[in-house]
Structure formats: structure tokens, C-alpha cells
Amino acid sequence: MTMEERLVQAGIQVNGKFDVDRFFQTLARILSLRENLSITVTVHKDGEETQDAELFKTREG
């Protein structure tokens, strides 16, 4: 189920587009400055899995 479908089911109306990549990049920058760390973000598209996701699945299941 996509994020838009979840929002519609919750009764939330979405107007326009939300730039997820930009949001998390900004959040990472704010946290990096606050915590004096280097935080990076990688945003994956829906349905795209990484090796980490496979690792978590094997640990959970």
C-alpha cells in the first residue's frame, strides 16, 4: 500500500506533492548541526529493497 493510499484511508486530504527526499535531507542537516555529527540520508522508492531490509526480515522472521 502506498503512502497516498494510507493517507486517504486515514481521511487525510493531500494537496500537491511532498518532497520526501528534501524533508529528510533537511532533517539530517539540522540533526547534524545540533549533535555535531555527520548524518546522511538515503531515500528509496516504494518497493525498492536494500540488503539491510533483507537482513531485518531474516532477523524478525
mmCIF file of N, CA and C in Angstrom:
data_model
loop_
_atom_site.group_PDB
_atom_site.id
_atom_site.type_symbol
_atom_site.label_atom_id
_atom_site.label_comp_id
_atom_site.label_asym_id
_atom_site.label_seq_id
_atom_site.Cartn_x
_atom_site.Cartn_y
_atom_site.Cartn_z
ATOM 1 N N MET A 1 0.854 -1.174 0.000
ATOM 2 C CA MET A 1 0.000 0.000 0.000
ATOM 3 C C MET A 1 0.902 1.240 0.000
ATOM 4 N N THR A 2 0.594 2.172 -0.892
ATOM 5 C CA THR A 2 1.416 3.379 -0.976
ATOM 6 C C THR A 2 1.054 4.357 0.129
ATOM 7 N N MET A 3 1.910 5.343 0.313
ATOM 8 C CA MET A 3 1.674 6.357 1.335
ATOM 9 C C MET A 3 0.387 7.116 1.044
ATOM 10 N N GLU A 4 0.137 7.424 -0.210
ATOM 11 C CA GLU A 4 -1.083 8.159 -0.571
ATOM 12 C C GLU A 4 -2.328 7.353 -0.214
ATOM 13 N N GLU A 5 -2.294 6.055 -0.457
ATOM 14 C CA GLU A 5 -3.433 5.203 -0.120
ATOM 15 C C GLU A 5 -3.657 5.171 1.390
ATOM 16 N N ARG A 6 -2.583 5.146 2.151
ATOM 17 C CA ARG A 6 -2.707 5.155 3.611
ATOM 18 C C ARG A 6 -3.313 6.462 4.105
ATOM 19 N N LEU A 7 -2.904 7.569 3.507
ATOM 20 C CA LEU A 7 -3.436 8.869 3.916
ATOM 21 C C LEU A 7 -4.915 8.981 3.592
ATOM 22 N N VAL A 8 -5.313 8.477 2.429
ATOM 23 C CA VAL A 8 -6.723 8.517 2.039
ATOM 24 C C VAL A 8 -7.546 7.683 3.012
ATOM 25 N N GLN A 9 -7.067 6.511 3.385
ATOM 26 C CA GLN A 9 -7.779 5.660 4.336
ATOM 27 C C GLN A 9 -7.907 6.334 5.696
ATOM 28 N N ALA A 10 -6.916 7.127 6.068
ATOM 29 C CA ALA A 10 -6.946 7.819 7.355
ATOM 30 C C ALA A 10 -7.821 9.070 7.306
ATOM 31 N N GLY A 11 -8.312 9.395 6.124
ATOM 32 C CA GLY A 11 -9.173 10.565 5.985
ATOM 33 C C GLY A 11 -8.411 11.864 5.827
ATOM 34 N N ILE A 12 -7.165 11.787 5.411
ATOM 35 C CA ILE A 12 -6.328 12.976 5.237
ATOM 36 C C ILE A 12 -6.327 13.355 3.767
ATOM 37 N N GLN A 13 -6.574 14.613 3.495
ATOM 38 C CA GLN A 13 -6.580 15.098 2.124
ATOM 39 C C GLN A 13 -5.218 15.687 1.807
ATOM 40 N N VAL A 14 -4.639 15.275 0.684
ATOM 41 C CA VAL A 14 -3.324 15.744 0.281
ATOM 42 C C VAL A 14 -3.467 16.634 -0.944
ATOM 43 N N ASN A 15 -2.949 17.845 -0.849
ATOM 44 C CA ASN A 15 -2.937 18.767 -1.981
ATOM 45 C C ASN A 15 -1.491 19.021 -2.365
ATOM 46 N N GLY A 16 -1.143 18.712 -3.611
ATOM 47 C CA GLY A 16 0.225 18.927 -4.056
ATOM 48 C C GLY A 16 1.107 17.737 -3.750
ATOM 49 N N LYS A 17 2.397 17.958 -3.889
ATOM 50 C CA LYS A 17 3.371 16.889 -3.672
ATOM 51 C C LYS A 17 4.248 17.219 -2.479
ATOM 52 N N PHE A 18 4.678 16.188 -1.767
ATOM 53 C CA PHE A 18 5.573 16.336 -0.634
ATOM 54 C C PHE A 18 6.915 15.752 -1.040
ATOM 55 N N ASP A 19 7.949 16.556 -0.987
ATOM 56 C CA ASP A 19 9.285 16.120 -1.383
ATOM 57 C C ASP A 19 9.954 15.416 -0.201
ATOM 58 N N VAL A 20 9.821 14.095 -0.169
ATOM 59 C CA VAL A 20 10.337 13.289 0.937
ATOM 60 C C VAL A 20 11.848 13.415 1.040
ATOM 61 N N ASP A 21 12.520 13.344 -0.091
ATOM 62 C CA ASP A 21 13.983 13.428 -0.098
ATOM 63 C C ASP A 21 14.457 14.734 0.518
ATOM 64 N N ARG A 22 13.849 15.829 0.121
ATOM 65 C CA ARG A 22 14.239 17.143 0.646
ATOM 66 C C ARG A 22 13.962 17.248 2.153
ATOM 67 N N PHE A 23 12.821 16.715 2.593
ATOM 68 C CA PHE A 23 12.471 16.739 4.013
ATOM 69 C C PHE A 23 13.524 16.033 4.855
ATOM 70 N N PHE A 24 13.878 14.800 4.461
ATOM 71 C CA PHE A 24 14.835 14.037 5.260
ATOM 72 C C PHE A 24 16.249 14.592 5.159
ATOM 73 N N GLN A 25 16.610 15.162 4.016
ATOM 74 C CA GLN A 25 17.918 15.814 3.893
ATOM 75 C C GLN A 25 17.994 17.019 4.839
ATOM 76 N N THR A 26 16.920 17.787 4.915
ATOM 77 C CA THR A 26 16.876 18.942 5.816
ATOM 78 C C THR A 26 16.923 18.493 7.271
ATOM 79 N N LEU A 27 16.160 17.468 7.603
ATOM 80 C CA LEU A 27 16.171 16.936 8.962
ATOM 81 C C LEU A 27 17.561 16.430 9.346
ATOM 82 N N ALA A 28 18.220 15.730 8.433
ATOM 83 C CA ALA A 28 19.568 15.232 8.697
ATOM 84 C C ALA A 28 20.537 16.385 8.922
ATOM 85 N N ARG A 29 20.391 17.444 8.150
ATOM 86 C CA ARG A 29 21.276 18.613 8.301
ATOM 87 C C ARG A 29 21.075 19.271 9.668
ATOM 88 N N ILE A 30 19.817 19.432 10.077
ATOM 89 C CA ILE A 30 19.516 20.046 11.379
ATOM 90 C C ILE A 30 20.100 19.198 12.506
ATOM 91 N N LEU A 31 19.875 17.885 12.449
ATOM 92 C CA LEU A 31 20.400 16.997 13.487
ATOM 93 C C LEU A 31 21.924 16.949 13.478
ATOM 94 N N SER A 32 22.512 16.999 12.295
ATOM 95 C CA SER A 32 23.972 17.006 12.194
ATOM 96 C C SER A 32 24.561 18.217 12.890
ATOM 97 N N LEU A 33 23.968 19.372 12.658
ATOM 98 C CA LEU A 33 24.460 20.596 13.284
ATOM 99 C C LEU A 33 24.243 20.573 14.793
ATOM 100 N N ARG A 34 23.077 20.097 15.216
ATOM 101 C CA ARG A 34 22.752 20.077 16.642
ATOM 102 C C ARG A 34 23.632 19.101 17.420
ATOM 103 N N GLU A 35 23.880 17.927 16.847
ATOM 104 C CA GLU A 35 24.616 16.881 17.546
ATOM 105 C C GLU A 35 26.100 16.858 17.208
ATOM 106 N N ASN A 36 26.532 17.761 16.309
ATOM 107 C CA ASN A 36 27.924 17.829 15.869
ATOM 108 C C ASN A 36 28.379 16.482 15.286
ATOM 109 N N LEU A 37 27.523 15.907 14.422
ATOM 110 C CA LEU A 37 27.782 14.638 13.754
ATOM 111 C C LEU A 37 27.568 14.809 12.260
ATOM 112 N N SER A 38 27.980 13.828 11.509
ATOM 113 C CA SER A 38 27.700 13.816 10.078
ATOM 114 C C SER A 38 26.631 12.759 9.820
ATOM 115 N N ILE A 39 25.408 13.211 9.540
ATOM 116 C CA ILE A 39 24.282 12.305 9.301
ATOM 117 C C ILE A 39 23.921 12.379 7.824
ATOM 118 N N THR A 40 23.834 11.228 7.177
ATOM 119 C CA THR A 40 23.447 11.188 5.769
ATOM 120 C C THR A 40 22.141 10.423 5.627
ATOM 121 N N VAL A 41 21.434 10.694 4.538
ATOM 122 C CA VAL A 41 20.126 10.091 4.290
ATOM 123 C C VAL A 41 20.110 9.488 2.899
ATOM 124 N N THR A 42 19.526 8.303 2.800
ATOM 125 C CA THR A 42 19.284 7.687 1.506
ATOM 126 C C THR A 42 17.800 7.346 1.439
ATOM 127 N N VAL A 43 17.096 7.908 0.466
ATOM 128 C CA VAL A 43 15.664 7.668 0.310
ATOM 129 C C VAL A 43 15.475 6.684 -0.839
ATOM 130 N N HIS A 44 14.741 5.602 -0.553
ATOM 131 C CA HIS A 44 14.462 4.585 -1.560
ATOM 132 C C HIS A 44 13.004 4.695 -1.993
ATOM 133 N N LYS A 45 12.746 4.420 -3.242
ATOM 134 C CA LYS A 45 11.387 4.459 -3.783
ATOM 135 C C LYS A 45 10.588 3.276 -3.249
ATOM 136 N N ASP A 46 9.245 3.373 -3.294
ATOM 137 C CA ASP A 46 8.374 2.277 -2.857
ATOM 138 C C ASP A 46 8.718 0.996 -3.595
ATOM 139 N N GLY A 47 8.753 -0.095 -2.861
ATOM 140 C CA GLY A 47 9.016 -1.385 -3.469
ATOM 141 C C GLY A 47 10.486 -1.693 -3.647
ATOM 142 N N GLU A 48 11.337 -0.723 -3.456
ATOM 143 C CA GLU A 48 12.775 -0.925 -3.610
ATOM 144 C C GLU A 48 13.347 -1.368 -2.265
ATOM 145 N N GLU A 49 13.973 -2.531 -2.253
ATOM 146 C CA GLU A 49 14.518 -3.051 -1.001
ATOM 147 C C GLU A 49 16.038 -3.047 -1.048
ATOM 148 N N THR A 50 16.623 -2.958 0.113
ATOM 149 C CA THR A 50 18.075 -2.962 0.219
ATOM 150 C C THR A 50 18.525 -4.224 0.925
ATOM 151 N N GLN A 51 19.829 -4.407 1.015
ATOM 152 C CA GLN A 51 20.357 -5.550 1.748
ATOM 153 C C GLN A 51 19.962 -5.447 3.219
ATOM 154 N N ASP A 52 19.907 -4.223 3.762
ATOM 155 C CA ASP A 52 19.515 -4.032 5.149
ATOM 156 C C ASP A 52 18.089 -4.513 5.376
ATOM 157 N N ALA A 53 17.198 -4.233 4.450
ATOM 158 C CA ALA A 53 15.805 -4.660 4.588
ATOM 159 C C ALA A 53 15.727 -6.179 4.618
ATOM 160 N N GLU A 54 16.508 -6.837 3.791
ATOM 161 C CA GLU A 54 16.543 -8.307 3.778
ATOM 162 C C GLU A 54 17.095 -8.820 5.098
ATOM 163 N N LEU A 55 18.095 -8.155 5.648
ATOM 164 C CA LEU A 55 18.676 -8.557 6.920
ATOM 165 C C LEU A 55 17.654 -8.457 8.040
ATOM 166 N N PHE A 56 16.894 -7.367 8.068
ATOM 167 C CA PHE A 56 15.865 -7.204 9.091
ATOM 168 C C PHE A 56 14.774 -8.254 8.959
ATOM 169 N N LYS A 57 14.405 -8.599 7.734
ATOM 170 C CA LYS A 57 13.381 -9.613 7.533
ATOM 171 C C LYS A 57 13.836 -10.956 8.095
ATOM 172 N N THR A 58 15.100 -11.304 7.890
ATOM 173 C CA THR A 58 15.580 -12.588 8.373
ATOM 174 C C THR A 58 15.679 -12.579 9.906
ATOM 175 N N ARG A 59 15.984 -11.457 10.491
ATOM 176 C CA ARG A 59 16.073 -11.377 11.945
ATOM 177 C C ARG A 59 14.687 -11.421 12.596
ATOM 178 N N GLU A 60 13.695 -10.759 11.959
ATOM 179 C CA GLU A 60 12.346 -10.720 12.513
ATOM 180 C C GLU A 60 11.639 -12.066 12.350
ATOM 181 N N GLY A 61 11.842 -12.703 11.200
ATOM 182 C CA GLY A 61 11.099 -13.921 10.877
ATOM 183 C C GLY A 61 11.792 -15.107 11.397
#
